[in-house]
Amino acid sequence: MLKTTDNDLQWVSNTLQKVEKKMHIVANRNKNKIPYTTTLDGKFDDWTNKNIAWWTNGFWGGIMWQLYNLTNEPIYKENAEVLEKKLDRNLMLADKLDHDNGFKWGPTALANYSLTGNQESANRAMLAACNLASRFNLNGKYIRAWNDDSTNRSGLAIVDCLMNLPLLYWATKESGDPRFSQIATAHAFTAQKYLVRSNGSVKHIIEFNPNTGEYLKSHGGQGLGHGSSWTRGQAWALYGFALSYHHTKEEQFLSTAKQVAHYFISNIPENNLIPIDFSASSDQPMWQDDSASAIAACGLLKIAKLTGDPEESEIFISAALKLLHALTEQSCNFAIDTDNLLMRCSAAYHESNHEYPIIYGDYFYLEALLTLSNQALFLW
Ligand code: GLY
């Protein structure tokens, strides 16, 4: 249980009430959708036919399961079940399964299974886990990130993948077969060795020779450029390493999670809103990324829970609260005629679109608030 003041708890409870009031209306308005962002009228778009394999397609399900767990309102469960069944189309497209299986079937099938015991959901999660495990490169000891586009991408691994490992840890618990967890742990060690810089910042993409397993180089990926610190990547790392520690009890993962967390905390700007990259000089445009902030808040709270020392834990809780206050008071939309919560997420530095609602931002914002109030369904 997290140690928070009565004032903090009251603030979280008031914020959650506003969120739930809005999301009840939003859930009823978006019964058959798989949202990614909003359209011009402020209502959710739908990726059911646009791209059933998109990596973010599980997060609306995650929001629904968290709210169902909180309220027992049937609408949330119904929406989540509809979405989970729609994702079966992706399970049948082998070339469109990738390392993001964890993001797609964790907040959907696994959440369903853990709340209801539904066996079909367990089957979906196990198929997704088997496919994820099959992406492991034996010589390089990494999980391959993406499938080929016009180039061969079998040598690429990315920081985001740390968040997909819990699906493998679950598969070992569920099946009794240690191979899934062995693969996840080996990948986490590789990520620790090659992704994390000595100052606690992390790279986005690393490249290996897929035949020999030799480490070749890193790429800037979704951040500003090579050598920069893409903030969502920092957030995936601090949360992801904490989760690997949670599942394996390997102390090294917790110290790395803390190292990245301290780097993140020391770079939080004065207004407590997170830019898309920490490495920009002032002459470069720097857009806000609320999703990095929300994910980091979840990770910081997880690290606080895993840390035995109350004083140390307090550092991470207070940083998470700072981020959540800033999001709630400066970048959250509680109006009921629009569907999103967070307003200024940015998917990648070099994309043309920035500072718009993105569904995973809302998922992690909700998860962080629920974690602080000890009401979160733990999905990782
Ligand atoms: N997993 C991709 C991203 O964070 O944008």
PDB file of N, CA and C in Angstrom, residues 191-247:
ATOM      1  N   ALA A 191      18.368  -5.433 -22.556  1.00  0.00           N
ATOM      2  CA  ALA A 191      17.900  -4.041 -22.588  1.00  0.00           C
ATOM      3  C   ALA A 191      18.700  -3.201 -21.595  1.00  0.00           C
ATOM      4  N   GLN A 192      18.942  -3.774 -20.424  1.00  0.00           N
ATOM      5  CA  GLN A 192      19.684  -3.048 -19.392  1.00  0.00           C
ATOM      6  C   GLN A 192      21.112  -2.745 -19.875  1.00  0.00           C
ATOM      7  N   LYS A 193      21.709  -3.730 -20.520  1.00  0.00           N
ATOM      8  CA  LYS A 193      23.105  -3.589 -20.952  1.00  0.00           C
ATOM      9  C   LYS A 193      23.263  -2.566 -22.080  1.00  0.00           C
ATOM     10  N   TYR A 194      22.340  -2.586 -23.043  1.00  0.00           N
ATOM     11  CA  TYR A 194      22.573  -1.781 -24.238  1.00  0.00           C
ATOM     12  C   TYR A 194      21.696  -0.536 -24.359  1.00  0.00           C
ATOM     13  N   LEU A 195      20.571  -0.497 -23.648  1.00  0.00           N
ATOM     14  CA  LEU A 195      19.684   0.669 -23.808  1.00  0.00           C
ATOM     15  C   LEU A 195      19.973   1.784 -22.822  1.00  0.00           C
ATOM     16  N   VAL A 196      20.441   1.405 -21.624  1.00  0.00           N
ATOM     17  CA  VAL A 196      20.560   2.398 -20.554  1.00  0.00           C
ATOM     18  C   VAL A 196      21.937   3.061 -20.594  1.00  0.00           C
ATOM     19  N   ARG A 197      21.935   4.390 -20.614  1.00  0.00           N
ATOM     20  CA  ARG A 197      23.202   5.134 -20.610  1.00  0.00           C
ATOM     21  C   ARG A 197      23.666   5.358 -19.168  1.00  0.00           C
ATOM     22  N   SER A 198      24.931   5.758 -19.007  1.00  0.00           N
ATOM     23  CA  SER A 198      25.465   5.865 -17.643  1.00  0.00           C
ATOM     24  C   SER A 198      24.792   6.972 -16.836  1.00  0.00           C
ATOM     25  N   ASN A 199      24.156   7.969 -17.502  1.00  0.00           N
ATOM     26  CA  ASN A 199      23.482   9.027 -16.735  1.00  0.00           C
ATOM     27  C   ASN A 199      22.027   8.668 -16.404  1.00  0.00           C
ATOM     28  N   GLY A 200      21.617   7.449 -16.739  1.00  0.00           N
ATOM     29  CA  GLY A 200      20.259   7.008 -16.401  1.00  0.00           C
ATOM     30  C   GLY A 200      19.247   7.251 -17.514  1.00  0.00           C
ATOM     31  N   SER A 201      19.662   7.935 -18.579  1.00  0.00           N
ATOM     32  CA  SER A 201      18.729   8.104 -19.703  1.00  0.00           C
ATOM     33  C   SER A 201      18.757   6.838 -20.560  1.00  0.00           C
ATOM     34  N   VAL A 202      17.751   6.678 -21.411  1.00  0.00           N
ATOM     35  CA  VAL A 202      17.729   5.475 -22.267  1.00  0.00           C
ATOM     36  C   VAL A 202      17.544   5.830 -23.737  1.00  0.00           C
ATOM     37  N   LYS A 203      18.079   4.951 -24.569  1.00  0.00           N
ATOM     38  CA  LYS A 203      17.916   5.071 -26.022  1.00  0.00           C
ATOM     39  C   LYS A 203      16.543   4.487 -26.394  1.00  0.00           C
ATOM     40  N   HIS A 204      16.085   4.755 -27.603  1.00  0.00           N
ATOM     41  CA  HIS A 204      14.836   4.138 -28.043  1.00  0.00           C
ATOM     42  C   HIS A 204      15.093   2.804 -28.753  1.00  0.00           C
ATOM     43  N   ILE A 205      15.929   2.839 -29.803  1.00  0.00           N
ATOM     44  CA  ILE A 205      16.102   1.639 -30.646  1.00  0.00           C
ATOM     45  C   ILE A 205      17.560   1.178 -30.607  1.00  0.00           C
ATOM     46  N   ILE A 206      17.764  -0.122 -30.437  1.00  0.00           N
ATOM     47  CA  ILE A 206      19.126  -0.657 -30.567  1.00  0.00           C
ATOM     48  C   ILE A 206      19.126  -1.722 -31.668  1.00  0.00           C
ATOM     49  N   GLU A 207      20.276  -1.829 -32.320  1.00  0.00           N
ATOM     50  CA  GLU A 207      20.344  -2.746 -33.467  1.00  0.00           C
ATOM     51  C   GLU A 207      21.456  -3.773 -33.269  1.00  0.00           C
ATOM     52  N   PHE A 208      21.126  -5.018 -33.556  1.00  0.00           N
ATOM     53  CA  PHE A 208      22.078  -6.131 -33.457  1.00  0.00           C
ATOM     54  C   PHE A 208      22.251  -6.767 -34.832  1.00  0.00           C
ATOM     55  N   ASN A 209      23.344  -7.485 -35.002  1.00  0.00           N
ATOM     56  CA  ASN A 209      23.442  -8.364 -36.159  1.00  0.00           C
ATOM     57  C   ASN A 209      22.575  -9.575 -35.822  1.00  0.00           C
ATOM     58  N   PRO A 210      21.479  -9.787 -36.543  1.00  0.00           N
ATOM     59  CA  PRO A 210      20.531 -10.838 -36.142  1.00  0.00           C
ATOM     60  C   PRO A 210      21.098 -12.255 -36.298  1.00  0.00           C
ATOM     61  N   ASN A 211      22.204 -12.395 -37.049  1.00  0.00           N
ATOM     62  CA  ASN A 211      22.802 -13.728 -37.209  1.00  0.00           C
ATOM     63  C   ASN A 211      23.794 -14.031 -36.097  1.00  0.00           C
ATOM     64  N   THR A 212      24.704 -13.095 -35.848  1.00  0.00           N
ATOM     65  CA  THR A 212      25.727 -13.347 -34.821  1.00  0.00           C
ATOM     66  C   THR A 212      25.272 -12.877 -33.442  1.00  0.00           C
ATOM     67  N   GLY A 213      24.336 -11.924 -33.403  1.00  0.00           N
ATOM     68  CA  GLY A 213      23.890 -11.359 -32.131  1.00  0.00           C
ATOM     69  C   GLY A 213      24.753 -10.196 -31.663  1.00  0.00           C
ATOM     70  N   GLU A 214      25.738  -9.805 -32.481  1.00  0.00           N
ATOM     71  CA  GLU A 214      26.641  -8.710 -32.089  1.00  0.00           C
ATOM     72  C   GLU A 214      25.877  -7.379 -32.038  1.00  0.00           C
ATOM     73  N   TYR A 215      26.148  -6.574 -30.980  1.00  0.00           N
ATOM     74  CA  TYR A 215      25.517  -5.250 -30.883  1.00  0.00           C
ATOM     75  C   TYR A 215      26.141  -4.327 -31.913  1.00  0.00           C
ATOM     76  N   LEU A 216      25.303  -3.608 -32.683  1.00  0.00           N
ATOM     77  CA  LEU A 216      25.838  -2.745 -33.731  1.00  0.00           C
ATOM     78  C   LEU A 216      25.750  -1.257 -33.367  1.00  0.00           C
ATOM     79  N   LYS A 217      24.546  -0.750 -33.104  1.00  0.00           N
ATOM     80  CA  LYS A 217      24.395   0.700 -32.887  1.00  0.00           C
ATOM     81  C   LYS A 217      22.999   1.011 -32.358  1.00  0.00           C
ATOM     82  N   SER A 218      22.790   2.310 -32.045  1.00  0.00           N
ATOM     83  CA  SER A 218      21.444   2.732 -31.626  1.00  0.00           C
ATOM     84  C   SER A 218      20.887   3.734 -32.626  1.00  0.00           C
ATOM     85  N   HIS A 219      19.552   3.940 -32.548  1.00  0.00           N
ATOM     86  CA  HIS A 219      18.880   4.903 -33.425  1.00  0.00           C
ATOM     87  C   HIS A 219      18.019   5.827 -32.557  1.00  0.00           C
ATOM     88  N   GLY A 220      17.805   7.039 -33.039  1.00  0.00           N
ATOM     89  CA  GLY A 220      17.000   8.021 -32.293  1.00  0.00           C
ATOM     90  C   GLY A 220      15.537   7.642 -32.156  1.00  0.00           C
ATOM     91  N   GLY A 221      14.988   6.940 -33.130  1.00  0.00           N
ATOM     92  CA  GLY A 221      13.600   6.488 -33.056  1.00  0.00           C
ATOM     93  C   GLY A 221      12.600   7.627 -32.948  1.00  0.00           C
ATOM     94  N   GLN A 222      11.708   7.537 -31.978  1.00  0.00           N
ATOM     95  CA  GLN A 222      10.610   8.503 -31.900  1.00  0.00           C
ATOM     96  C   GLN A 222      10.994   9.803 -31.175  1.00  0.00           C
ATOM     97  N   GLY A 223      12.223   9.871 -30.714  1.00  0.00           N
ATOM     98  CA  GLY A 223      12.680  11.092 -30.055  1.00  0.00           C
ATOM     99  C   GLY A 223      13.250  12.090 -31.050  1.00  0.00           C
ATOM    100  N   LEU A 224      13.893  13.111 -30.490  1.00  0.00           N
ATOM    101  CA  LEU A 224      14.469  14.181 -31.311  1.00  0.00           C
ATOM    102  C   LEU A 224      15.533  13.652 -32.275  1.00  0.00           C
ATOM    103  N   GLY A 225      16.371  12.752 -31.811  1.00  0.00           N
ATOM    104  CA  GLY A 225      17.415  12.239 -32.698  1.00  0.00           C
ATOM    105  C   GLY A 225      18.356  11.321 -31.964  1.00  0.00           C
ATOM    106  N   HIS A 226      19.397  10.915 -32.653  1.00  0.00           N
ATOM    107  CA  HIS A 226      20.366  10.007 -32.066  1.00  0.00           C
ATOM    108  C   HIS A 226      20.990  10.638 -30.813  1.00  0.00           C
ATOM    109  N   GLY A 227      21.035   9.887 -29.725  1.00  0.00           N
ATOM    110  CA  GLY A 227      21.635  10.409 -28.502  1.00  0.00           C
ATOM    111  C   GLY A 227      20.665  11.188 -27.628  1.00  0.00           C
ATOM    112  N   SER A 228      19.434  11.401 -28.101  1.00  0.00           N
ATOM    113  CA  SER A 228      18.486  12.198 -27.308  1.00  0.00           C
ATOM    114  C   SER A 228      17.708  11.303 -26.341  1.00  0.00           C
ATOM    115  N   SER A 229      16.852  11.931 -25.543  1.00  0.00           N
ATOM    116  CA  SER A 229      16.090  11.183 -24.534  1.00  0.00           C
ATOM    117  C   SER A 229      14.593  11.369 -24.753  1.00  0.00           C
ATOM    118  N   TRP A 230      14.047  10.535 -25.594  1.00  0.00           N
ATOM    119  CA  TRP A 230      12.602  10.520 -25.873  1.00  0.00           C
ATOM    120  C   TRP A 230      11.887  10.201 -24.559  1.00  0.00           C
ATOM    121  N   THR A 231      11.020  11.087 -24.134  1.00  0.00           N
ATOM    122  CA  THR A 231      10.499  10.946 -22.759  1.00  0.00           C
ATOM    123  C   THR A 231       9.590   9.728 -22.578  1.00  0.00           C
ATOM    124  N   ARG A 232       8.802   9.379 -23.602  1.00  0.00           N
ATOM    125  CA  ARG A 232       7.964   8.191 -23.397  1.00  0.00           C
ATOM    126  C   ARG A 232       8.849   6.955 -23.262  1.00  0.00           C
ATOM    127  N   GLY A 233       9.963   6.960 -23.973  1.00  0.00           N
ATOM    128  CA  GLY A 233      10.913   5.851 -23.834  1.00  0.00           C
ATOM    129  C   GLY A 233      11.481   5.784 -22.416  1.00  0.00           C
ATOM    130  N   GLN A 234      11.767   6.964 -21.839  1.00  0.00           N
ATOM    131  CA  GLN A 234      12.287   6.976 -20.458  1.00  0.00           C
ATOM    132  C   GLN A 234      11.216   6.381 -19.531  1.00  0.00           C
ATOM    133  N   ALA A 235       9.960   6.754 -19.807  1.00  0.00           N
ATOM    134  CA  ALA A 235       8.843   6.277 -18.967  1.00  0.00           C
ATOM    135  C   ALA A 235       8.640   4.768 -19.113  1.00  0.00           C
ATOM    136  N   TRP A 236       8.711   4.282 -20.374  1.00  0.00           N
ATOM    137  CA  TRP A 236       8.592   2.813 -20.566  1.00  0.00           C
ATOM    138  C   TRP A 236       9.693   2.110 -19.786  1.00  0.00           C
ATOM    139  N   ALA A 237      10.902   2.701 -19.800  1.00  0.00           N
ATOM    140  CA  ALA A 237      12.039   2.031 -19.149  1.00  0.00           C
ATOM    141  C   ALA A 237      11.865   1.997 -17.640  1.00  0.00           C
ATOM    142  N   LEU A 238      11.499   3.120 -17.049  1.00  0.00           N
ATOM    143  CA  LEU A 238      11.435   3.107 -15.584  1.00  0.00           C
ATOM    144  C   LEU A 238      10.301   2.215 -15.092  1.00  0.00           C
ATOM    145  N   TYR A 239       9.190   2.202 -15.833  1.00  0.00           N
ATOM    146  CA  TYR A 239       8.088   1.304 -15.454  1.00  0.00           C
ATOM    147  C   TYR A 239       8.459  -0.144 -15.809  1.00  0.00           C
ATOM    148  N   GLY A 240       9.015  -0.332 -17.002  1.00  0.00           N
ATOM    149  CA  GLY A 240       9.316  -1.685 -17.487  1.00  0.00           C
ATOM    150  C   GLY A 240      10.334  -2.419 -16.626  1.00  0.00           C
ATOM    151  N   PHE A 241      11.409  -1.739 -16.233  1.00  0.00           N
ATOM    152  CA  PHE A 241      12.400  -2.407 -15.377  1.00  0.00           C
ATOM    153  C   PHE A 241      11.801  -2.707 -13.994  1.00  0.00           C
ATOM    154  N   ALA A 242      10.961  -1.791 -13.508  1.00  0.00           N
ATOM    155  CA  ALA A 242      10.299  -2.057 -12.216  1.00  0.00           C
ATOM    156  C   ALA A 242       9.436  -3.323 -12.324  1.00  0.00           C
ATOM    157  N   LEU A 243       8.768  -3.486 -13.468  1.00  0.00           N
ATOM    158  CA  LEU A 243       7.918  -4.673 -13.643  1.00  0.00           C
ATOM    159  C   LEU A 243       8.761  -5.945 -13.744  1.00  0.00           C
ATOM    160  N   SER A 244       9.902  -5.849 -14.417  1.00  0.00           N
ATOM    161  CA  SER A 244      10.764  -7.032 -14.484  1.00  0.00           C
ATOM    162  C   SER A 244      11.257  -7.395 -13.083  1.00  0.00           C
ATOM    163  N   TYR A 245      11.533  -6.376 -12.263  1.00  0.00           N
ATOM    164  CA  TYR A 245      11.910  -6.683 -10.876  1.00  0.00           C
ATOM    165  C   TYR A 245      10.734  -7.338 -10.141  1.00  0.00           C
ATOM    166  N   HIS A 246       9.557  -6.773 -10.316  1.00  0.00           N
ATOM    167  CA  HIS A 246       8.357  -7.328  -9.663  1.00  0.00           C
ATOM    168  C   HIS A 246       8.209  -8.824  -9.973  1.00  0.00           C
ATOM    169  N   HIS A 247       8.457  -9.191 -11.238  1.00  0.00           N
ATOM    170  CA  HIS A 247       8.217 -10.583 -11.636  1.00  0.00           C
ATOM    171  C   HIS A 247       9.398 -11.512 -11.373  1.00  0.00           C
TER     172      HIS A 247
END
